[in-house]
Coordinates of C-alpha atoms and ligand atoms in Angstrom, one line a residue:
M1 CA 67.7 106.7 114.1
S2 CA 65.2 108.1 111.6
T3 CA 61.6 107.1 111.7
K4 CA 59.9 107.0 108.3
T5 CA 56.1 107.1 108.1
V6 CA 54.9 105.0 105.3
K7 CA 51.6 106.0 103.8
P8 CA 49.2 103.1 103.8
E9 CA 48.5 101.7 100.3
R10 CA 45.1 102.4 98.8
V11 CA 42.7 99.5 98.2
R12 CA 39.9 100.2 95.7
I13 CA 36.4 99.3 96.8
F14 CA 34.3 97.9 94.0
D15 CA 30.7 97.6 95.0
T16 CA 28.5 95.0 93.2
T17 CA 25.4 95.3 95.3
L18 CA 23.4 96.4 92.1
R19 CA 24.7 93.5 90.0
D20 CA 25.8 90.4 92.0
G21 CA 23.7 91.6 95.0
E22 CA 20.6 92.0 92.9
Q23 CA 21.1 88.4 91.6
S24 CA 20.2 87.2 95.2
P25 CA 16.9 85.3 95.0
G26 CA 14.2 87.7 96.1
A27 CA 16.3 90.9 95.8
A28 CA 14.7 92.9 93.0
M29 CA 15.1 96.7 92.9
T30 CA 13.3 99.2 90.8
L31 CA 15.1 101.7 88.6
E32 CA 14.6 104.5 91.2
E33 CA 15.9 102.3 94.0
K34 CA 19.0 101.4 92.1
I35 CA 19.6 105.1 91.4
E36 CA 19.1 105.9 95.0
V37 CA 21.6 103.2 96.1
A38 CA 24.2 104.2 93.4
E39 CA 24.0 107.9 94.4
F40 CA 24.5 106.9 98.1
L41 CA 27.5 104.6 97.3
D42 CA 29.0 107.4 95.2
V43 CA 28.8 109.9 98.1
M44 CA 30.0 107.3 100.5
G45 CA 33.3 107.0 98.6
V46 CA 33.0 103.7 96.6
D47 CA 35.6 103.7 93.8
I48 CA 33.7 101.5 91.3
I49 CA 30.0 100.9 91.2
E50 CA 29.0 97.8 89.2
A51 CA 25.6 99.0 88.2
G52 CA 24.2 96.0 86.4
F53 CA 24.4 93.5 83.5
P54 CA 23.2 95.5 80.6
I55 CA 22.4 92.7 78.2
S56 CA 20.3 90.8 80.7
S57 CA 17.2 92.9 80.4
P58 CA 16.1 96.3 79.1
G59 CA 15.6 97.3 82.8
D60 CA 19.2 96.5 83.6
F61 CA 20.4 98.4 80.6
E62 CA 18.3 101.4 81.6
A63 CA 19.6 101.3 85.2
V64 CA 23.2 101.2 84.1
S65 CA 22.6 104.1 81.6
E66 CA 20.8 106.2 84.2
I67 CA 23.4 105.5 86.9
S68 CA 26.1 106.4 84.4
K69 CA 24.6 109.8 83.9
R70 CA 24.1 110.6 87.6
V71 CA 27.2 109.3 89.4
R72 CA 29.7 112.1 90.0
N73 CA 32.9 110.5 91.3
A74 CA 32.9 106.8 91.0
T75 CA 33.7 104.7 88.0
V76 CA 30.5 103.1 86.6
C77 CA 30.9 99.5 85.4
G78 CA 28.7 97.3 83.3
L79 CA 29.1 93.5 83.2
A80 CA 29.4 91.5 79.9
R81 CA 30.0 87.9 79.0
A82 CA 32.7 87.3 76.4
G83 CA 30.5 87.7 73.3
F84 CA 30.6 90.9 71.3
K85 CA 26.9 91.6 71.7
D86 CA 27.3 91.6 75.5
V87 CA 30.4 93.8 75.4
D88 CA 28.8 96.3 72.9
R89 CA 25.7 96.5 75.1
A90 CA 27.7 97.2 78.2
G91 CA 29.8 99.8 76.3
E92 CA 26.6 101.5 75.2
A93 CA 25.1 101.5 78.7
V94 CA 28.2 103.1 80.4
K95 CA 29.0 105.6 77.7
A96 CA 27.5 108.6 79.5
A97 CA 29.6 107.9 82.6
K98 CA 32.4 110.3 83.6
K99 CA 34.6 107.2 84.2
P100 CA 33.1 104.2 82.3
R101 CA 34.3 100.6 82.7
I102 CA 33.4 97.4 80.9
H103 CA 33.8 94.2 83.0
T104 CA 33.9 91.1 80.8
F105 CA 34.3 87.6 82.1
I106 CA 34.4 83.9 81.0
S107 CA 34.8 80.7 83.0
T108 CA 38.2 79.2 83.1
S109 CA 37.8 76.1 85.4
P110 CA 37.7 72.6 83.8
V111 CA 34.2 71.9 85.2
H112 CA 32.7 75.2 83.9
M113 CA 34.5 75.0 80.5
K114 CA 33.3 71.5 79.9
H115 CA 29.7 71.5 81.3
K116 CA 28.7 75.2 81.2
L117 CA 30.4 76.6 78.2
Q118 CA 31.1 73.4 76.3
M119 CA 34.3 75.0 75.1
G120 CA 37.9 73.8 75.1
P121 CA 40.7 75.8 76.6
N122 CA 41.9 77.2 73.2
A123 CA 38.4 78.5 72.4
V124 CA 38.3 80.1 75.9
L125 CA 41.6 81.8 75.3
D126 CA 40.4 83.1 71.9
A127 CA 37.3 84.5 73.6
V128 CA 39.4 86.2 76.3
G129 CA 41.6 88.0 73.7
A130 CA 38.6 88.9 71.5
S131 CA 36.3 90.2 74.2
V132 CA 38.9 92.3 76.0
T133 CA 40.1 93.7 72.7
R134 CA 36.6 94.6 71.7
A135 CA 35.9 96.2 75.2
R136 CA 39.1 98.1 74.9
S137 CA 38.0 99.5 71.6
L138 CA 35.0 101.0 73.4
V139 CA 36.4 102.2 76.7
E140 CA 39.9 102.8 78.2
D141 CA 39.1 101.0 81.5
V142 CA 38.5 97.3 81.0
Q143 CA 38.2 94.7 83.7
W144 CA 38.5 91.0 82.9
S145 CA 37.4 88.1 85.3
A146 CA 38.2 84.4 85.3
E147 CA 35.0 83.0 86.5
D148 CA 35.6 80.1 88.9
A149 CA 39.3 81.1 89.1
T150 CA 39.8 79.3 92.4
R151 CA 39.1 75.9 90.7
T152 CA 41.1 76.7 87.6
E153 CA 44.4 75.0 86.8
H154 CA 47.2 77.5 87.6
D155 CA 49.1 77.2 84.2
F156 CA 45.9 77.9 82.3
L157 CA 44.9 80.8 84.7
C158 CA 48.3 82.4 84.2
R159 CA 47.9 82.2 80.4
C160 CA 44.4 83.7 80.5
V161 CA 45.5 86.5 82.8
E162 CA 48.6 87.3 80.7
L163 CA 46.5 87.4 77.5
A164 CA 43.8 89.6 79.0
I165 CA 46.4 92.1 80.1
R166 CA 48.1 92.0 76.7
S167 CA 44.7 92.6 75.1
G168 CA 44.2 95.7 77.2
A169 CA 42.6 94.7 80.5
T170 CA 43.8 97.0 83.3
T171 CA 42.0 95.2 86.2
I172 CA 42.2 91.4 86.6
N173 CA 39.5 89.9 88.8
I174 CA 40.0 86.6 90.5
P175 CA 36.6 85.3 91.7
D176 CA 36.1 82.6 94.2
T177 CA 32.8 82.0 92.4
V178 CA 31.6 79.1 94.5
G179 CA 33.0 80.2 97.8
Y180 CA 35.3 77.2 98.1
A181 CA 38.7 78.7 98.8
T182 CA 40.3 79.0 102.2
P183 CA 42.2 82.2 103.2
Q184 CA 45.7 80.6 103.0
E185 CA 44.9 79.1 99.6
F186 CA 43.5 82.3 98.3
F187 CA 46.6 84.2 99.5
E188 CA 48.8 81.7 97.6
L189 CA 46.7 81.9 94.5
I190 CA 47.1 85.7 94.3
Q191 CA 50.8 85.4 95.2
M192 CA 51.3 82.8 92.4
L193 CA 49.8 85.2 89.9
M194 CA 51.9 88.1 91.1
N195 CA 55.0 85.9 90.7
R196 CA 54.3 84.1 87.5
V197 CA 52.4 86.3 85.2
P198 CA 55.1 88.4 83.4
N199 CA 52.9 91.5 82.7
I200 CA 51.0 91.5 86.0
D201 CA 52.5 94.9 87.0
K202 CA 50.4 96.5 84.2
A203 CA 47.1 95.6 85.9
V204 CA 45.4 95.8 89.3
I205 CA 44.4 92.4 90.8
A206 CA 40.9 92.3 92.3
T207 CA 39.2 89.8 94.6
H208 CA 35.6 88.7 94.2
C209 CA 34.8 86.2 97.0
H210 CA 31.5 84.4 97.6
N211 CA 30.5 83.4 101.1
D212 CA 29.4 79.8 100.8
L213 CA 31.7 78.7 103.7
G214 CA 31.5 82.0 105.5
L215 CA 35.0 82.9 104.3
A216 CA 34.4 85.7 101.8
V217 CA 35.7 88.6 103.9
A218 CA 38.7 86.6 105.2
N219 CA 39.6 85.4 101.7
S220 CA 39.3 89.0 100.3
L221 CA 41.6 90.3 103.0
S222 CA 44.1 87.5 102.4
G223 CA 44.1 88.4 98.7
V224 CA 45.0 92.0 99.6
L225 CA 47.8 90.9 101.8
A226 CA 49.1 88.9 98.9
G227 CA 49.0 91.9 96.5
A228 CA 45.4 92.5 95.3
R229 CA 44.4 96.2 95.4
Q230 CA 40.7 96.0 94.5
I231 CA 38.1 94.2 96.6
E232 CA 34.7 93.4 95.1
C233 CA 31.9 93.4 97.7
T234 CA 28.3 94.2 98.5
I235 CA 26.5 96.1 101.2
N236 CA 25.3 93.6 103.9
G237 CA 27.1 90.9 101.9
I238 CA 24.1 90.2 99.7
G239 CA 24.6 88.2 96.5
E240 CA 24.2 84.9 94.8
R241 CA 23.5 82.0 97.3
A242 CA 25.3 82.8 100.5
G243 CA 26.3 86.2 99.2
N244 CA 29.5 88.2 98.6
A245 CA 32.1 89.7 100.9
A246 CA 30.4 92.4 103.0
L247 CA 31.7 95.9 102.2
E248 CA 31.2 97.2 105.7
E249 CA 33.2 94.3 107.2
I250 CA 36.0 94.6 104.7
V251 CA 36.3 98.4 105.2
M252 CA 36.1 98.3 109.0
A253 CA 38.5 95.3 109.3
M254 CA 41.2 97.3 107.4
K255 CA 40.4 100.4 109.4
V256 CA 40.4 98.8 112.9
R257 CA 43.4 96.4 112.2
K258 CA 45.7 98.8 110.4
D259 CA 48.5 97.3 112.4
R260 CA 48.1 94.1 110.4
M261 CA 46.6 95.4 107.2
P262 CA 48.1 98.8 106.5
F263 CA 45.7 99.8 103.7
E264 CA 43.2 102.6 103.3
T265 CA 40.0 103.0 101.4
G266 CA 38.1 106.1 100.3
I267 CA 35.0 105.1 102.3
N268 CA 33.3 107.5 104.7
T269 CA 32.7 104.8 107.3
T270 CA 30.1 107.0 109.2
M271 CA 27.7 106.2 106.3
L272 CA 27.9 102.5 106.6
S273 CA 25.0 102.1 108.9
R274 CA 22.7 104.1 106.6
A275 CA 24.0 102.2 103.5
S276 CA 23.0 98.9 105.2
K277 CA 19.5 100.2 106.1
L278 CA 19.0 101.6 102.6
V279 CA 19.9 98.3 100.9
S280 CA 17.9 96.3 103.4
N281 CA 14.9 98.4 102.6
V282 CA 15.1 98.4 98.9
T283 CA 15.8 94.7 98.7
G284 CA 13.5 93.7 101.5
F285 CA 16.3 91.6 103.0
P286 CA 16.4 92.1 106.8
V287 CA 19.9 92.4 108.4
Q288 CA 20.7 89.6 110.8
Y289 CA 20.7 91.1 114.4
N290 CA 24.2 89.9 115.2
K291 CA 25.7 90.9 111.8
A292 CA 29.1 92.4 112.2
I293 CA 29.3 96.2 112.0
V294 CA 25.7 96.9 111.0
G295 CA 23.5 94.4 112.9
K296 CA 21.1 95.8 115.5
N297 CA 23.1 94.1 118.3
A298 CA 26.6 94.9 116.9
F299 CA 27.2 97.5 119.6
S300 CA 24.8 96.3 122.4
H301 CA 26.1 95.0 125.7
E302 CA 23.6 92.9 127.5
S303 CA 25.5 91.0 130.2
G304 CA 26.0 92.8 133.6
I305 CA 29.8 92.1 133.5
H306 CA 30.1 93.7 130.1
Q307 CA 28.0 96.7 131.0
D308 CA 30.0 97.2 134.1
G309 CA 33.3 97.1 132.1
M310 CA 31.9 99.5 129.5
L311 CA 30.9 102.0 132.2
K312 CA 34.5 102.0 133.5
N313 CA 36.1 102.1 130.1
V314 CA 34.5 101.5 126.7
E315 CA 37.7 99.9 125.4
T316 CA 37.0 96.9 127.7
Y317 CA 34.5 95.5 125.2
E318 CA 34.5 97.8 122.2
I319 CA 37.1 97.7 119.4
M320 CA 35.5 100.5 117.5
R321 CA 33.2 103.3 118.4
P322 CA 29.6 103.0 117.1
E323 CA 29.8 106.5 115.8
E324 CA 32.6 105.5 113.4
V325 CA 30.0 103.4 111.4
G326 CA 27.2 105.9 111.9
V327 CA 25.4 104.3 114.8
K328 CA 24.0 107.0 117.1
E329 CA 22.5 106.8 120.5
T330 CA 18.8 106.3 120.1
S331 CA 17.2 109.6 120.8
L332 CA 13.7 110.7 121.5
V333 CA 12.7 113.0 118.6
L334 CA 10.0 115.3 117.9
G335 CA 6.4 115.3 119.1
K336 CA 3.0 116.3 117.8
L337 CA 3.9 120.0 117.9
S338 CA 7.2 119.8 116.0
G339 CA 7.3 121.9 112.9
R340 CA 8.8 121.5 109.4
H341 CA 12.0 123.1 110.4
A342 CA 12.7 120.7 113.3
F343 CA 11.7 117.8 111.1
K344 CA 14.1 118.9 108.3
D345 CA 16.9 119.2 110.9
K346 CA 16.2 115.7 112.2
L347 CA 16.2 114.3 108.7
A348 CA 19.5 115.9 107.9
S349 CA 21.1 114.5 111.1
L350 CA 19.9 111.1 110.0
G351 CA 21.5 111.6 106.6
Y352 CA 18.4 112.3 104.5
A353 CA 18.0 115.2 102.0
L354 CA 14.5 114.9 100.6
A355 CA 13.3 116.9 97.6
D356 CA 10.3 119.2 98.3
E357 CA 7.5 116.9 97.4
A358 CA 9.0 113.9 99.1
F359 CA 9.7 116.1 102.2
E360 CA 6.0 117.2 102.3
D361 CA 4.8 113.6 102.1
A362 CA 7.2 112.5 104.8
F363 CA 6.2 115.4 107.0
K364 CA 2.5 114.5 106.6
R365 CA 3.3 110.9 107.6
F366 CA 5.4 112.0 110.5
K367 CA 2.5 114.2 111.8
N368 CA 0.1 111.3 111.4
L369 CA 2.6 109.0 113.2
A370 CA 3.0 111.5 116.1
D371 CA -0.8 111.5 116.5
H372 CA -0.8 107.7 116.9
K373 CA 2.5 107.1 118.8
K374 CA 3.5 108.6 122.1
H375 CA 7.2 108.6 121.6
V376 CA 8.7 109.0 118.1
F377 CA 12.3 107.8 117.9
D378 CA 15.0 108.1 115.3
E379 CA 14.2 104.6 114.2
D380 CA 10.6 105.5 113.6
I381 CA 11.7 108.4 111.3
V382 CA 14.1 106.1 109.4
A383 CA 11.3 103.5 108.9
L384 CA 8.9 106.1 107.8
V385 CA 11.2 107.8 105.3
D386 CA 12.6 104.5 104.0
D387 CA 9.0 103.3 103.5
E388 CA 8.3 106.4 101.5
I389 CA 11.4 105.8 99.3
V390 CA 10.6 102.1 98.8
R391 CA 7.0 102.6 97.8
G392 CA 7.3 106.1 96.3
H393 CA 7.4 104.8 92.7
D394 CA 5.0 101.9 92.9
R395 CA 2.5 101.6 90.0
I396 CA 0.1 99.7 92.2
S397 CA -0.7 101.3 95.5
V398 CA -3.1 101.0 98.5
K399 CA -5.5 103.9 98.6
D400 CA -7.9 102.8 101.3
L401 CA -8.3 99.9 103.7
R402 CA -10.8 98.9 106.3
V403 CA -10.6 95.5 108.1
E404 CA -13.1 93.7 110.3
S405 CA -12.0 90.9 112.6
G406 CA -12.6 89.6 116.1
T407 CA -13.8 86.6 118.1
D408 CA -17.3 86.2 116.6
I409 CA -17.0 87.7 113.2
A410 CA -15.8 86.5 109.8
P411 CA -12.7 88.5 109.0
S412 CA -13.1 90.8 106.0
A413 CA -11.2 93.4 104.1
D414 CA -12.6 96.4 102.2
L415 CA -9.8 97.6 100.0
M416 CA -9.2 100.2 97.4
L417 CA -6.2 99.9 95.1
T418 CA -4.9 102.3 92.5
V419 CA -3.7 100.1 89.7
K420 CA -1.7 101.9 87.0
G421 CA -3.7 105.1 87.6
Q422 CA -7.1 103.5 88.0
D423 CA -9.0 103.1 91.4
K424 CA -10.6 99.7 92.1
R425 CA -12.5 98.6 95.2
T426 CA -13.6 95.3 96.6
K427 CA -14.6 93.6 99.8
T428 CA -13.5 90.0 100.5
S429 CA -13.3 87.6 103.4
G430 CA -10.5 85.3 104.5
N431 CA -9.3 82.9 107.2
G432 CA -7.9 85.9 109.1
P433 CA -7.6 89.6 108.5
V434 CA -4.3 89.2 106.6
D435 CA -5.7 86.5 104.5
A436 CA -8.7 88.7 103.7
I437 CA -6.5 91.6 102.7
F438 CA -4.4 89.4 100.4
N439 CA -7.5 87.9 98.9
A440 CA -8.8 91.4 98.2
I441 CA -5.5 92.3 96.5
H442 CA -5.7 89.2 94.4
E443 CA -9.2 90.1 93.3
L444 CA -8.2 93.6 92.3
Y445 CA -5.0 92.7 90.7
P446 CA -5.1 89.0 89.5
H447 CA -1.7 87.3 89.5
T448 CA -0.2 83.9 89.7
A449 CA 2.5 84.6 92.3
S450 CA 2.5 82.6 95.5
L451 CA 3.2 83.8 99.0
Q452 CA 6.5 82.4 100.3
L453 CA 7.1 84.4 103.5
F454 CA 5.2 86.8 105.7
Q455 CA 7.2 88.4 108.4
I456 CA 6.6 91.2 111.0
H457 CA 9.2 93.3 112.8
A458 CA 8.5 95.9 115.4
V459 CA 10.7 99.1 114.7
T460 CA 10.9 100.0 118.4
E461 CA 9.6 98.7 121.7
G462 CA 6.0 99.1 123.0
T463 CA 2.6 98.1 121.8
D464 CA 2.3 101.4 119.8
A465 CA 5.5 100.6 117.8
Q466 CA 5.5 100.8 114.0
A467 CA 5.6 97.5 112.3
T468 CA 7.6 96.7 109.3
V469 CA 6.2 93.8 107.3
S470 CA 8.1 91.8 104.7
V471 CA 6.3 89.7 102.1
R472 CA 8.1 87.4 99.7
L473 CA 6.3 86.3 96.5
E474 CA 7.3 83.8 93.9
E475 CA 6.2 83.7 90.3
D476 CA 7.7 81.4 87.6
G477 CA 10.9 80.9 89.5
R478 CA 11.4 84.6 90.3
T479 CA 11.2 85.7 93.9
V480 CA 10.8 89.3 95.2
T481 CA 10.5 90.8 98.7
G482 CA 8.2 93.7 99.4
K483 CA 8.2 95.9 102.5
G484 CA 5.7 98.1 104.2
A485 CA 5.8 100.1 107.5
H486 CA 2.9 101.5 109.5
T487 CA 1.7 101.6 113.1
D488 CA -1.2 99.5 112.0
T489 CA 0.3 96.0 111.2
L490 CA -2.5 95.2 108.8
V491 CA -1.9 98.4 106.7
A492 CA 1.8 97.6 106.7
A493 CA 0.9 94.0 105.5
A494 CA -1.2 95.4 102.6
H495 CA 1.6 97.8 101.6
A496 CA 4.2 95.1 101.7
Y497 CA 2.2 92.7 99.5
V498 CA 1.5 95.4 97.0
N499 CA 5.2 96.5 97.0
A500 CA 6.2 92.9 96.2
L501 CA 3.7 92.9 93.3
N502 CA 5.3 96.1 92.0
K503 CA 8.7 94.4 92.2
L504 CA 7.4 91.4 90.3
L505 CA 6.4 93.8 87.5
V506 CA 10.0 94.9 87.3
K507 CA 11.4 91.4 87.5
R508 CA 9.1 90.0 84.9
N509 CA 11.0 91.9 82.2
K510 CA 14.3 90.5 83.3
Q511 CA 15.5 87.2 81.7
A512 CA 18.4 85.1 83.1
P513 CA 21.0 85.4 80.3
E514 CA 21.6 82.1 78.5
T515 CA 24.9 80.4 79.0
L516 CA 27.4 81.9 76.7
K517 CA 27.9 80.6 73.2
V518 CA 30.5 83.0 72.1
A519 CA 28.4 85.0 69.6
R520 CA 30.2 87.7 67.6
Ligands
KIV1 O1 31.1 85.2 91.1 C1 31.6 85.4 89.9 O2 32.4 84.7 89.4 C2 31.0 86.6 89.3 C3 31.7 87.0 88.0 C4 30.7 87.4 87.0 C5 32.7 88.1 88.3 O3 30.1 87.2 89.7
ZN2 ZN1 29.9 86.7 91.9

């Protein structure tokens, strides 16, 4: 009897953290942060990076163009509605990429066509053909999506998909835009397309599942079992409303359960934990403690019975090793006397390669931290460096802060801000020290944004732990989340508020694109 080893089929990972992920309310990223995330995703082995929606704002256009210039291996993709202006703008933005892709979409469900587009099925079909043909005249690699595909009539969906492929699309994306499908239903939908669309063998089918019912990962994997070979997902599952399928869960599910899902991806899974932290930092969205794969508790064993089992054999309660996703044992790192060399080695082991100036800044902050904090852990270093990355390009920054508060004293804050290169100082009071600081910021940089959330997390245990503070601000319907880390919670609060203001500056220039009227 001969045994034949079948090579697992490759599933492409399409990351849309910078596009659908950035559409999450509150998740704004600066240009530098987007570049940082894109470069990380590229090194981690993502196949396609959806870098933004170029026509939605000059900032998005710039981000897609810059990312196109820098990404080395992955395909860089720009999103476009079905109008020529959108498609041309996306084509312009990705033109410097080694592997450029235009992703054009239009809604195909009755409810979207009637109420959102106010277009009939024939007009939608015309738009599919025209937009894909236009995109294909600009780049070789064109992806077409049927928005709200899971609520689209099957006959109509088949006609649209066939036409998109005939017009030159090489990837057909089937989004569960509203997160309504169930795994069995999604399997059958992909299977139906595989069986009924005559030219389906000329394109790769992709899944793009939203998580409104918590089924995004399950639906995506079902799609792959039915024949899809590209999964669209985001780091930490961020995205519109309840988010998208989480990249780390998709990748690890296929890795750990190869027996049921014999597929492979190009992802270096040991980078997943860092990717999660990076995205959490730049968006200001904390990762839920019990989040699969990357949550703080994903590999902790609290109960005595579990701990006992683990000591006897890790397989009793562990289906994957923490190292596989880049989680390391917490280790005590350097102390006050540690030098540059040791610090650089530590950074490298944590996955950071900082340029000279950034390294010197981080080293200075590490020395300062070691003066204040007895034990400096890996998590402290990560918080410190991420803080540097998050705030490194801010146009408004905290230069000096002194706060007075106590039982018999009116809280006050004496604050100096640098606002677009100019130093400004004021002293204000408030209902508490945090209120006084925020009042001072308001005075030095007047704005109409309102505070929606103020949250403090301790990075490690102990009263000398660093604090990371998240501040969410809202202005004219736009929300952003800023972050700051420091051993002094009040300093961290000031940094976080100012970081959020910087993000508002970015977001102010971004308009929600109007509903499509097919404009050519
Ligand atoms: O959810 C969705 O339908 C989308 C499309 C633009 C692909 O994000
Ligand atoms: Zn989406």
